[in-house]
Amino acid sequence: MKLTNQGIKDKAAWESKGYKLPDYDRQKVIANTKKNPTWIHFGAGNIFRAFQANVVDKLLDEGVLDTGLIVAEGYDYEIIEKYNRPCDDLSILATLKADGTVEKKVVGSIAESCILDEENQKEIERLREIFRAPSLQMVSFTITEKGYKTKAYMSKVVGLILERFKAGALPVSIVSMDNCSHNGDKLKEAVIELAKEWFKEGKCDTDFIAYLENPKLVAFPLTMIDKITPRPDDTVKQMLIDDGVEDAEPIVTSKNTYVANFVNAEETEYLVIEDLFPNGRPALEKGGILFTDRITVDKTEKMKVCTCLNPLHTALAIYGCLLGFKTIHDEMNDAALKKMVTILGKEEGMKTVVNPGVISPDDFLDAVLTKRLPNPFMPDTPQRIACDTSQKLPIRFGETIKAYRANSSLGTDKLNIIPLVLAGYLRYLEGIDDEGNPFEQSPDPLLNELKGLPAKDVLKRTDVFGVDLYEDNLAARVLEIYVRLQGKGNVRKELEKL
């Protein structure tokens, strides 16, 4: 079973092993897309293949859409060269359900793959052609927050938007789908800042900047995305090999990207988009994507990041490292850890959550606690989630602390789990687990600086916690718990006590 256009012609072989294949005429879709491109996406990674490409695939099957996606990669060209093109842009999606079943399908919605390389004339000219197309409605990104700070990458993108401007100031929506706060604003800022530099250098005129700043022509909507897509899993790989799928062994590129002809992902997914599309948009709401106003996107992001998912993840990351866990789902089998995150979400967080209306916070949190975190097929690790913790604490816990202080009926004395998590972080900075063994802390820009400070001084860092913990007795309570966490076995004892 070879994942190519020719290989999937043997429908019986694939279907007998439980794979769903595209029902639409893929060659016709590819021809339509090349002629009238509507959506190009930058960032050929796992979340794009598991989420956006799958939504379009379903809508092609249902006859809602007749054009597919174009994907472009501007960081690691080997993804396109070693996976996309040899597989004719086909991809296998293994959806890992919480009940232990796996849904397998071949996704065929990617009609074309491009390389964002200005030094390759053929590649860059095709991208310029796509950007000049009047039919283009959406340019989207999953390149991580760091991508918008990378001038080399963003200048190539701005060069393509300039092509669209030169073709008649054609309208378009430029959409960040990265998992970061106010992502559309960050993308807009990066694009306009570069354009202003270009104007100073004589590379463009002020009309181009006016075009970028006119939301009736160029829109930068906010989005909130949520789906866990870990790197290719060995168990899934073996399952595909046993089915007879060729070339399922992941490739590691020279830039250390893990690429395979399959993606494994959880079932749950959310994408909420501010409905700003000056050139129209595909009917993606029919595939479960939610379109709404800016305030609602902001509320859904706060619900997820401040209450219903991210704080739980960080609490499990810190205590998982201290207690020697290697997977998040194993932590959810531990009664004390499960209770810790349940109280954190359902009691402490839920008192300050703002209901966005489009997603129920209670339903979202229930899915996190009962389906997502305990899913044995999701090989996510506390060590991965513990990366950059100092950058995450202000939004994941600082916002809730502010809300408790601002509400006369609450106050931080009513918080028990958040002080436990912050004390756990102080203990984590020591790099010694509950058995007294050293462990390697995850990468973090402030790690070395914070490790060298006494605990009471770490707690003074408003840049780390997002608030002044000494404003009330919160810092004193955190320090008391931290003292009790010292010594072999006391992390477990304190956790179970609370």
Short mmCIF file of C-alpha atoms in Angstrom, two decimals:
data_model
loop_
_atom_site.label_atom_id
_atom_site.label_comp_id
_atom_site.label_asym_id
_atom_site.label_seq_id
_atom_site.Cartn_x
_atom_site.Cartn_y
_atom_site.Cartn_z
CA MET A 1 0.00 0.00 0.00
CA LYS A 2 1.89 3.01 -1.31
CA LEU A 3 0.65 6.51 -0.44
CA THR A 4 0.61 7.99 -3.96
CA ASN A 5 -2.06 8.77 -6.56
CA GLN A 6 -1.27 5.43 -8.21
CA GLY A 7 -1.15 3.55 -4.91
CA ILE A 8 -4.61 4.60 -3.69
CA LYS A 9 -6.18 3.38 -6.96
CA ASP A 10 -6.15 -0.03 -5.28
CA LYS A 11 -9.18 1.01 -3.21
CA ALA A 12 -9.96 -2.54 -2.06
CA ALA A 13 -6.53 -2.95 -0.39
CA TRP A 14 -6.86 0.29 1.59
CA GLU A 15 -10.53 -0.10 2.47
CA SER A 16 -10.06 -3.71 3.62
CA LYS A 17 -7.63 -2.34 6.27
CA GLY A 18 -10.19 0.26 7.43
CA TYR A 19 -8.91 3.37 5.63
CA LYS A 20 -11.37 5.93 4.29
CA LEU A 21 -10.29 7.29 0.90
CA PRO A 22 -11.37 10.54 -0.82
CA ASP A 23 -14.80 10.22 -2.49
CA TYR A 24 -14.29 13.26 -4.74
CA ASP A 25 -12.50 13.49 -8.08
CA ARG A 26 -9.11 14.57 -6.77
CA GLN A 27 -7.59 15.38 -10.17
CA LYS A 28 -10.49 17.70 -10.92
CA VAL A 29 -10.04 19.42 -7.52
CA ILE A 30 -6.28 19.85 -8.19
CA ALA A 31 -7.01 21.40 -11.61
CA ASN A 32 -9.64 23.76 -10.12
CA THR A 33 -7.26 24.80 -7.32
CA LYS A 34 -4.36 25.55 -9.66
CA LYS A 35 -6.63 27.59 -11.91
CA ASN A 36 -8.53 29.46 -9.16
CA PRO A 37 -6.65 29.21 -5.85
CA THR A 38 -8.76 30.28 -2.84
CA TRP A 39 -6.67 29.29 0.21
CA ILE A 40 -2.90 29.05 0.69
CA HIS A 41 -1.45 27.97 4.04
CA PHE A 42 2.11 28.54 5.29
CA GLY A 43 3.51 25.89 7.64
CA ALA A 44 3.30 22.30 6.40
CA GLY A 45 3.31 20.83 9.90
CA ASN A 46 1.21 18.28 11.75
CA ILE A 47 -1.57 20.55 13.03
CA PHE A 48 -2.27 21.80 9.49
CA ARG A 49 -2.41 18.24 8.11
CA ALA A 50 -4.56 16.95 10.98
CA PHE A 51 -6.96 19.88 11.22
CA GLN A 52 -7.31 22.39 8.37
CA ALA A 53 -6.54 19.89 5.60
CA ASN A 54 -8.99 17.39 7.11
CA VAL A 55 -11.82 19.96 7.36
CA VAL A 56 -11.36 20.82 3.65
CA ASP A 57 -11.20 17.09 2.80
CA LYS A 58 -14.60 16.51 4.49
CA LEU A 59 -16.14 19.48 2.65
CA LEU A 60 -14.79 18.24 -0.69
CA ASP A 61 -16.38 14.84 0.03
CA GLU A 62 -19.69 16.56 0.78
CA GLY A 63 -19.53 18.69 -2.38
CA VAL A 64 -19.50 21.94 -0.35
CA LEU A 65 -16.11 22.94 -1.86
CA ASP A 66 -14.62 22.30 -5.29
CA THR A 67 -11.12 23.67 -4.63
CA GLY A 68 -8.55 22.33 -2.19
CA LEU A 69 -5.64 23.80 -0.28
CA ILE A 70 -2.20 24.94 -1.35
CA VAL A 71 0.49 24.50 1.28
CA ALA A 72 3.78 26.39 1.39
CA GLU A 73 6.81 25.80 3.60
CA GLY A 74 9.24 28.63 4.28
CA TYR A 75 11.40 27.20 7.05
CA ASP A 76 12.17 23.52 6.38
CA TYR A 77 12.05 22.84 2.63
CA GLU A 78 12.79 19.13 3.20
CA ILE A 79 9.20 18.62 4.44
CA ILE A 80 7.98 19.35 0.90
CA GLU A 81 10.85 17.57 -0.85
CA LYS A 82 10.90 14.39 1.26
CA TYR A 83 7.25 13.96 2.25
CA ASN A 84 4.72 16.08 0.29
CA ARG A 85 5.88 15.59 -3.26
CA PRO A 86 6.91 11.90 -3.09
CA CYS A 87 3.42 11.21 -1.61
CA ASP A 88 1.62 13.34 -4.27
CA ASP A 89 0.54 15.61 -1.38
CA LEU A 90 -1.56 12.81 0.15
CA SER A 91 -1.48 12.28 3.91
CA ILE A 92 -2.72 9.63 6.35
CA LEU A 93 -4.59 10.91 9.40
CA ALA A 94 -4.81 8.57 12.40
CA THR A 95 -7.35 10.02 14.84
CA LEU A 96 -6.68 8.60 18.31
CA LYS A 97 -9.94 8.41 20.19
CA ALA A 98 -10.24 8.32 23.98
CA ASP A 99 -12.05 4.96 23.84
CA GLY A 100 -8.93 3.36 22.36
CA THR A 101 -10.12 3.14 18.74
CA VAL A 102 -8.23 4.65 15.81
CA GLU A 103 -9.93 6.20 12.81
CA LYS A 104 -7.75 6.00 9.68
CA LYS A 105 -8.20 8.05 6.55
CA VAL A 106 -6.29 9.28 3.53
CA VAL A 107 -6.59 13.07 3.22
CA GLY A 108 -6.38 14.37 -0.34
CA SER A 109 -7.34 18.04 0.02
CA ILE A 110 -3.80 19.41 -0.46
CA ALA A 111 -3.77 20.17 -4.17
CA GLU A 112 -0.27 21.64 -4.42
CA SER A 113 2.82 22.12 -2.27
CA CYS A 114 5.20 25.06 -2.66
CA ILE A 115 8.58 26.09 -1.29
CA LEU A 116 8.98 29.69 -0.12
CA ASP A 117 12.51 30.15 -1.45
CA GLU A 118 13.27 33.42 -3.22
CA GLU A 119 16.50 31.97 -4.58
CA ASN A 120 14.57 29.26 -6.48
CA GLN A 121 13.06 31.11 -9.44
CA LYS A 122 10.54 28.41 -10.38
CA GLU A 123 9.24 28.04 -6.81
CA ILE A 124 8.93 31.75 -6.00
CA GLU A 125 7.33 32.58 -9.36
CA ARG A 126 4.57 30.01 -8.75
CA LEU A 127 3.87 31.60 -5.35
CA ARG A 128 3.75 35.08 -6.90
CA GLU A 129 1.26 33.75 -9.46
CA ILE A 130 -0.96 32.41 -6.64
CA PHE A 131 -0.85 35.78 -4.82
CA ARG A 132 -1.80 37.63 -8.01
CA ALA A 133 -4.92 35.46 -8.47
CA PRO A 134 -8.16 37.46 -7.94
CA SER A 135 -9.75 34.24 -6.57
CA LEU A 136 -7.42 34.08 -3.54
CA GLN A 137 -9.44 34.67 -0.37
CA MET A 138 -7.27 33.50 2.51
CA VAL A 139 -3.57 33.28 3.37
CA SER A 140 -3.13 31.41 6.67
CA PHE A 141 -0.23 30.45 8.94
CA THR A 142 0.85 27.88 11.51
CA ILE A 143 4.52 28.86 11.81
CA THR A 144 4.60 29.30 15.64
CA GLU A 145 4.80 32.69 17.37
CA LYS A 146 8.57 32.78 16.72
CA GLY A 147 7.87 32.78 12.97
CA TYR A 148 6.39 36.30 13.09
CA LYS A 149 9.57 37.56 14.74
CA THR A 150 11.77 36.02 12.04
CA LYS A 151 12.55 38.81 9.57
CA ALA A 152 13.90 36.50 6.87
CA TYR A 153 10.63 34.53 6.80
CA MET A 154 8.28 37.49 7.12
CA SER A 155 10.06 39.52 4.43
CA LYS A 156 9.39 36.70 1.94
CA VAL A 157 5.70 36.80 2.92
CA VAL A 158 5.56 40.60 2.60
CA GLY A 159 7.14 40.25 -0.85
CA LEU A 160 4.24 38.04 -1.91
CA ILE A 161 1.61 40.42 -0.47
CA LEU A 162 3.32 43.22 -2.45
CA GLU A 163 2.71 41.13 -5.61
CA ARG A 164 -1.00 41.10 -4.77
CA PHE A 165 -0.97 44.85 -4.26
CA LYS A 166 0.76 45.39 -7.63
CA ALA A 167 -1.87 43.17 -9.30
CA GLY A 168 -4.52 45.77 -8.46
CA ALA A 169 -4.64 46.10 -4.64
CA LEU A 170 -6.72 42.92 -4.56
CA PRO A 171 -8.54 42.10 -1.28
CA VAL A 172 -7.43 39.19 0.93
CA SER A 173 -7.57 37.93 4.52
CA ILE A 174 -4.25 37.10 6.20
CA VAL A 175 -4.97 34.71 9.05
CA SER A 176 -2.70 33.55 11.86
CA MET A 177 -3.86 30.16 13.12
CA ASP A 178 -1.02 29.88 15.61
CA ASN A 179 -1.66 29.10 19.25
CA CYS A 180 -0.72 32.47 20.69
CA SER A 181 -2.57 35.40 22.24
CA HIS A 182 -3.93 38.03 19.80
CA ASN A 183 -2.25 36.20 16.93
CA GLY A 184 -3.81 38.34 14.17
CA ASP A 185 -2.50 41.53 15.76
CA LYS A 186 1.01 40.05 16.04
CA LEU A 187 0.97 39.03 12.38
CA LYS A 188 -0.32 42.45 11.28
CA GLU A 189 2.34 44.22 13.34
CA ALA A 190 5.13 42.09 11.81
CA VAL A 191 3.88 42.69 8.24
CA ILE A 192 3.36 46.47 8.60
CA GLU A 193 6.66 47.00 10.43
CA LEU A 194 8.53 45.36 7.54
CA ALA A 195 6.57 47.30 4.93
CA LYS A 196 7.53 50.57 6.67
CA GLU A 197 11.19 49.51 6.59
CA TRP A 198 10.82 48.71 2.89
CA PHE A 199 9.38 52.18 2.27
CA LYS A 200 12.44 53.77 3.92
CA GLU A 201 14.65 51.60 1.71
CA GLY A 202 12.69 52.58 -1.42
CA LYS A 203 11.34 49.07 -2.03
CA CYS A 204 7.67 50.16 -1.91
CA ASP A 205 5.61 53.34 -1.67
CA THR A 206 3.13 54.58 0.96
CA ASP A 207 0.20 53.22 -1.07
CA PHE A 208 1.33 49.70 -0.15
CA ILE A 209 1.30 50.57 3.59
CA ALA A 210 -2.16 52.15 3.18
CA TYR A 211 -3.34 48.94 1.48
CA LEU A 212 -2.10 46.82 4.42
CA GLU A 213 -3.74 49.17 6.92
CA ASN A 214 -7.13 49.16 5.16
CA PRO A 215 -9.28 46.35 6.66
CA LYS A 216 -11.65 46.56 3.67
CA LEU A 217 -8.76 45.31 1.53
CA VAL A 218 -6.44 43.41 3.88
CA ALA A 219 -7.79 41.86 7.08
CA PHE A 220 -5.86 40.21 9.91
CA PRO A 221 -8.52 38.31 11.92
CA LEU A 222 -7.93 36.94 15.41
CA THR A 223 -8.28 33.18 15.86
CA MET A 224 -8.28 30.62 18.66
CA ILE A 225 -7.05 27.14 17.72
CA ASP A 226 -6.94 24.05 19.89
CA LYS A 227 -5.93 20.54 18.86
CA ILE A 228 -3.16 18.32 20.22
CA THR A 229 -0.97 16.80 17.48
CA PRO A 230 2.14 15.18 18.95
CA ARG A 231 4.99 14.09 16.71
CA PRO A 232 4.59 10.74 14.85
CA ASP A 233 4.04 7.95 17.39
CA ASP A 234 5.81 4.57 17.22
CA THR A 235 2.63 2.63 18.05
CA VAL A 236 0.76 4.30 15.17
CA LYS A 237 3.73 3.78 12.85
CA GLN A 238 3.77 0.05 13.67
CA MET A 239 0.02 -0.21 13.12
CA LEU A 240 0.40 1.30 9.62
CA ILE A 241 3.35 -0.97 8.81
CA ASP A 242 1.31 -3.99 9.92
CA ASP A 243 -1.50 -2.80 7.63
CA GLY A 244 0.96 -2.86 4.72
CA VAL A 245 1.55 0.91 4.33
CA GLU A 246 4.96 1.56 2.75
CA ASP A 247 7.42 4.27 3.91
CA ALA A 248 5.70 4.84 7.28
CA GLU A 249 9.06 5.29 9.01
CA PRO A 250 9.40 8.99 10.01
CA ILE A 251 12.20 11.04 8.46
CA VAL A 252 14.17 13.50 10.59
CA THR A 253 15.18 16.47 8.44
CA SER A 254 18.49 18.30 8.79
CA LYS A 255 16.52 20.98 10.72
CA ASN A 256 15.37 18.27 13.15
CA THR A 257 11.73 18.17 12.00
CA TYR A 258 10.03 14.79 12.39
CA VAL A 259 8.10 14.11 9.19
CA ALA A 260 6.10 11.02 8.26
CA ASN A 261 3.46 10.13 5.69
CA PHE A 262 1.01 10.01 8.61
CA VAL A 263 -0.13 12.35 11.39
CA ASN A 264 -1.55 11.16 14.71
CA ALA A 265 -3.90 13.51 16.53
CA GLU A 266 -6.64 13.68 19.13
CA GLU A 267 -10.29 13.79 18.10
CA THR A 268 -11.20 17.08 19.84
CA GLU A 269 -10.56 20.27 17.87
CA TYR A 270 -11.64 23.91 17.96
CA LEU A 271 -10.97 26.75 15.55
CA VAL A 272 -12.73 30.07 16.20
CA ILE A 273 -12.11 32.83 13.65
CA GLU A 274 -13.01 36.52 13.59
CA ASP A 275 -15.20 36.82 10.49
CA LEU A 276 -13.17 39.38 8.49
CA PHE A 277 -12.83 38.29 4.85
CA PRO A 278 -12.82 41.18 2.36
CA ASN A 279 -12.65 38.80 -0.63
CA GLY A 280 -15.18 36.28 0.75
CA ARG A 281 -14.24 32.90 2.22
CA PRO A 282 -14.88 29.16 1.84
CA ALA A 283 -17.94 27.80 3.74
CA LEU A 284 -15.74 26.31 6.48
CA GLU A 285 -18.49 26.68 9.09
CA LYS A 286 -20.02 23.59 7.46
CA GLY A 287 -16.91 21.72 8.59
CA GLY A 288 -17.20 22.80 12.24
CA ILE A 289 -15.04 25.95 12.18
CA LEU A 290 -16.69 28.75 14.16
CA PHE A 291 -16.87 32.27 12.71
CA THR A 292 -17.74 35.09 15.07
CA ASP A 293 -16.79 38.61 16.19
CA ARG A 294 -13.51 39.80 17.69
CA ILE A 295 -14.75 39.98 21.30
CA THR A 296 -15.98 36.37 21.18
CA VAL A 297 -12.64 35.10 19.79
CA ASP A 298 -10.92 36.92 22.65
CA LYS A 299 -13.26 35.31 25.21
CA THR A 300 -12.72 31.77 23.82
CA GLU A 301 -8.96 32.28 23.95
CA LYS A 302 -9.11 33.48 27.56
CA MET A 303 -11.38 30.57 28.50
CA LYS A 304 -8.89 28.06 27.12
CA VAL A 305 -5.61 29.76 28.12
CA CYS A 306 -6.58 31.09 31.56
CA THR A 307 -8.99 28.42 32.79
CA CYS A 308 -10.00 25.30 30.94
CA LEU A 309 -6.85 23.79 29.41
CA ASN A 310 -3.49 25.55 29.66
CA PRO A 311 -3.34 26.00 33.48
CA LEU A 312 -4.17 22.28 33.89
CA HIS A 313 -1.40 21.39 31.43
CA THR A 314 1.17 23.50 33.32
CA ALA A 315 0.15 22.05 36.71
CA LEU A 316 0.58 18.51 35.31
CA ALA A 317 3.88 19.48 33.65
CA ILE A 318 5.43 20.78 36.92
CA TYR A 319 4.24 17.92 39.13
CA GLY A 320 4.84 15.33 36.40
CA CYS A 321 8.53 16.31 36.28
CA LEU A 322 8.80 16.30 40.10
CA LEU A 323 7.13 12.90 40.42
CA GLY A 324 8.93 11.21 37.52
CA PHE A 325 6.01 10.81 35.08
CA LYS A 326 6.74 10.41 31.38
CA THR A 327 3.24 10.90 29.93
CA ILE A 328 0.28 13.16 30.69
CA HIS A 329 -2.23 10.30 30.41
CA ASP A 330 -0.35 8.35 33.13
CA GLU A 331 -0.63 11.40 35.38
CA MET A 332 -4.41 11.38 34.88
CA ASN A 333 -4.44 7.80 36.24
CA ASP A 334 -2.95 9.15 39.48
CA ALA A 335 -5.86 9.98 41.83
CA ALA A 336 -4.15 12.96 43.51
CA LEU A 337 -2.98 14.61 40.27
CA LYS A 338 -6.36 14.07 38.63
CA LYS A 339 -8.08 15.68 41.64
CA MET A 340 -5.57 18.57 41.59
CA VAL A 341 -6.42 19.57 38.00
CA THR A 342 -10.14 18.90 38.47
CA ILE A 343 -10.28 21.36 41.41
CA LEU A 344 -8.03 23.81 39.52
CA GLY A 345 -10.41 23.86 36.54
CA LYS A 346 -13.86 23.22 38.00
CA GLU A 347 -13.58 25.21 41.22
CA GLU A 348 -10.78 27.78 41.16
CA GLY A 349 -10.78 28.62 37.45
CA MET A 350 -14.49 28.35 36.71
CA LYS A 351 -15.34 31.10 39.25
CA THR A 352 -13.70 33.70 36.98
CA VAL A 353 -14.32 32.27 33.50
CA VAL A 354 -16.12 34.41 30.92
CA ASN A 355 -18.53 32.32 28.83
CA PRO A 356 -17.80 33.10 25.16
CA GLY A 357 -21.20 31.76 24.07
CA VAL A 358 -19.92 29.83 21.03
CA ILE A 359 -18.31 27.12 23.21
CA SER A 360 -19.57 26.09 26.65
CA PRO A 361 -16.74 26.36 29.24
CA ASP A 362 -18.24 23.43 31.21
CA ASP A 363 -18.37 21.18 28.14
CA PHE A 364 -14.88 22.24 27.07
CA LEU A 365 -13.46 21.51 30.54
CA ASP A 366 -15.29 18.17 30.79
CA ALA A 367 -13.77 17.10 27.46
CA VAL A 368 -10.30 18.10 28.73
CA LEU A 369 -10.68 16.14 31.98
CA THR A 370 -12.48 13.05 30.68
CA LYS A 371 -11.33 12.64 27.07
CA ARG A 372 -8.29 14.69 26.19
CA LEU A 373 -5.82 14.53 29.09
CA PRO A 374 -6.51 10.84 29.95
CA ASN A 375 -6.33 9.66 26.30
CA PRO A 376 -3.81 6.75 26.37
CA PHE A 377 -3.14 7.20 22.65
CA MET A 378 -1.88 10.77 23.09
CA PRO A 379 1.83 10.42 23.90
CA ASP A 380 2.21 13.95 25.25
CA THR A 381 4.79 14.48 27.99
CA PRO A 382 5.09 16.76 31.04
CA GLN A 383 8.63 17.53 29.88
CA ARG A 384 7.39 18.97 26.54
CA ILE A 385 4.71 21.06 28.23
CA ALA A 386 7.21 22.33 30.84
CA CYS A 387 9.13 24.18 28.10
CA ASP A 388 9.11 27.99 28.57
CA THR A 389 7.07 27.77 31.81
CA SER A 390 8.31 31.19 32.97
CA GLN A 391 6.69 32.70 29.85
CA LYS A 392 3.39 30.89 30.42
CA LEU A 393 2.70 31.53 34.12
CA PRO A 394 1.49 35.18 33.75
CA ILE A 395 -1.40 34.32 31.44
CA ARG A 396 -2.16 30.85 32.83
CA PHE A 397 -2.30 31.85 36.51
CA GLY A 398 -1.69 35.60 36.82
CA GLU A 399 -5.01 36.47 35.14
CA THR A 400 -6.99 34.28 37.57
CA ILE A 401 -5.16 35.80 40.56
CA LYS A 402 -6.06 39.30 39.26
CA ALA A 403 -9.71 38.26 38.88
CA TYR A 404 -9.81 36.88 42.47
CA ARG A 405 -8.31 40.10 43.82
CA ALA A 406 -10.77 42.23 41.88
CA ASN A 407 -13.82 40.36 43.20
CA SER A 408 -14.80 41.30 46.76
CA SER A 409 -16.55 37.94 47.29
CA LEU A 410 -13.42 35.97 46.34
CA GLY A 411 -9.87 37.07 47.30
CA THR A 412 -6.75 34.89 46.97
CA ASP A 413 -7.28 33.27 50.40
CA LYS A 414 -9.85 31.11 48.63
CA LEU A 415 -7.18 29.70 46.27
CA ASN A 416 -5.50 26.44 47.30
CA ILE A 417 -4.38 24.73 44.10
CA ILE A 418 -2.79 27.76 42.40
CA PRO A 419 -0.45 28.37 45.40
CA LEU A 420 0.41 24.64 45.28
CA VAL A 421 1.31 24.90 41.58
CA LEU A 422 3.46 28.03 42.14
CA ALA A 423 5.23 26.34 45.08
CA GLY A 424 5.76 23.31 42.81
CA TYR A 425 7.38 25.61 40.25
CA LEU A 426 9.86 26.89 42.88
CA ARG A 427 10.63 23.24 43.71
CA TYR A 428 10.94 22.40 39.98
CA LEU A 429 13.60 25.13 39.61
CA GLU A 430 15.84 23.08 41.96
CA GLY A 431 16.04 20.27 39.36
CA ILE A 432 15.69 17.56 42.02
CA ASP A 433 12.70 15.19 41.89
CA ASP A 434 10.67 13.81 44.82
CA GLU A 435 13.00 10.81 45.09
CA GLY A 436 16.00 13.12 45.51
CA ASN A 437 17.34 12.46 42.00
CA PRO A 438 18.43 15.23 39.63
CA PHE A 439 16.33 15.71 36.47
CA GLU A 440 16.91 17.83 33.39
CA GLN A 441 14.63 20.85 33.30
CA SER A 442 12.98 21.77 30.00
CA PRO A 443 14.30 24.68 27.90
CA ASP A 444 13.21 28.10 29.17
CA PRO A 445 14.77 31.54 28.46
CA LEU A 446 14.79 32.49 32.19
CA LEU A 447 15.75 29.08 33.62
CA ASN A 448 19.40 29.80 34.50
CA GLU A 449 18.58 33.22 35.92
CA LEU A 450 15.73 31.99 38.14
CA LYS A 451 17.63 28.89 39.33
CA GLY A 452 20.24 31.16 40.89
CA LEU A 453 17.76 33.16 43.00
CA PRO A 454 16.39 32.42 46.49
CA ALA A 455 12.71 31.33 46.36
CA LYS A 456 11.47 34.55 47.99
CA ASP A 457 13.20 36.59 45.26
CA VAL A 458 11.77 34.45 42.45
CA LEU A 459 8.30 35.27 43.83
CA LYS A 460 9.08 39.01 43.50
CA ARG A 461 9.31 38.65 39.70
CA THR A 462 6.16 40.22 38.28
CA ASP A 463 7.44 39.36 34.77
CA VAL A 464 7.23 35.66 35.70
CA PHE A 465 3.90 35.63 37.57
CA GLY A 466 2.09 38.50 35.86
CA VAL A 467 1.18 40.02 39.27
CA ASP A 468 2.85 41.14 42.49
CA LEU A 469 2.43 38.07 44.71
CA TYR A 470 3.46 40.18 47.74
CA GLU A 471 0.46 42.50 47.31
CA ASP A 472 -1.48 40.21 49.69
CA ASN A 473 -0.41 37.09 51.60
CA LEU A 474 -0.21 34.89 48.49
CA ALA A 475 3.62 34.92 48.35
CA ALA A 476 3.79 33.94 52.05
CA ARG A 477 1.38 31.03 51.46
CA VAL A 478 3.38 29.84 48.42
CA LEU A 479 6.61 29.94 50.47
CA GLU A 480 4.99 27.93 53.30
CA ILE A 481 3.97 25.18 50.85
CA TYR A 482 7.41 25.31 49.18
CA VAL A 483 9.10 24.67 52.55
CA ARG A 484 6.84 21.64 53.07
CA LEU A 485 7.78 20.30 49.61
CA GLN A 486 11.44 19.94 50.67
CA GLY A 487 12.89 16.50 51.39
CA LYS A 488 12.36 13.09 49.84
CA GLY A 489 8.71 12.07 49.36
CA ASN A 490 7.27 15.37 50.57
CA VAL A 491 6.01 16.53 47.16
CA ARG A 492 3.74 13.49 47.10
CA LYS A 493 2.70 13.98 50.75
CA GLU A 494 1.79 17.66 50.31
CA LEU A 495 -0.05 16.98 47.06
CA GLU A 496 -2.17 14.25 48.66
CA LYS A 497 -2.81 16.39 51.75
CA LEU A 498 -4.19 19.23 49.63
#
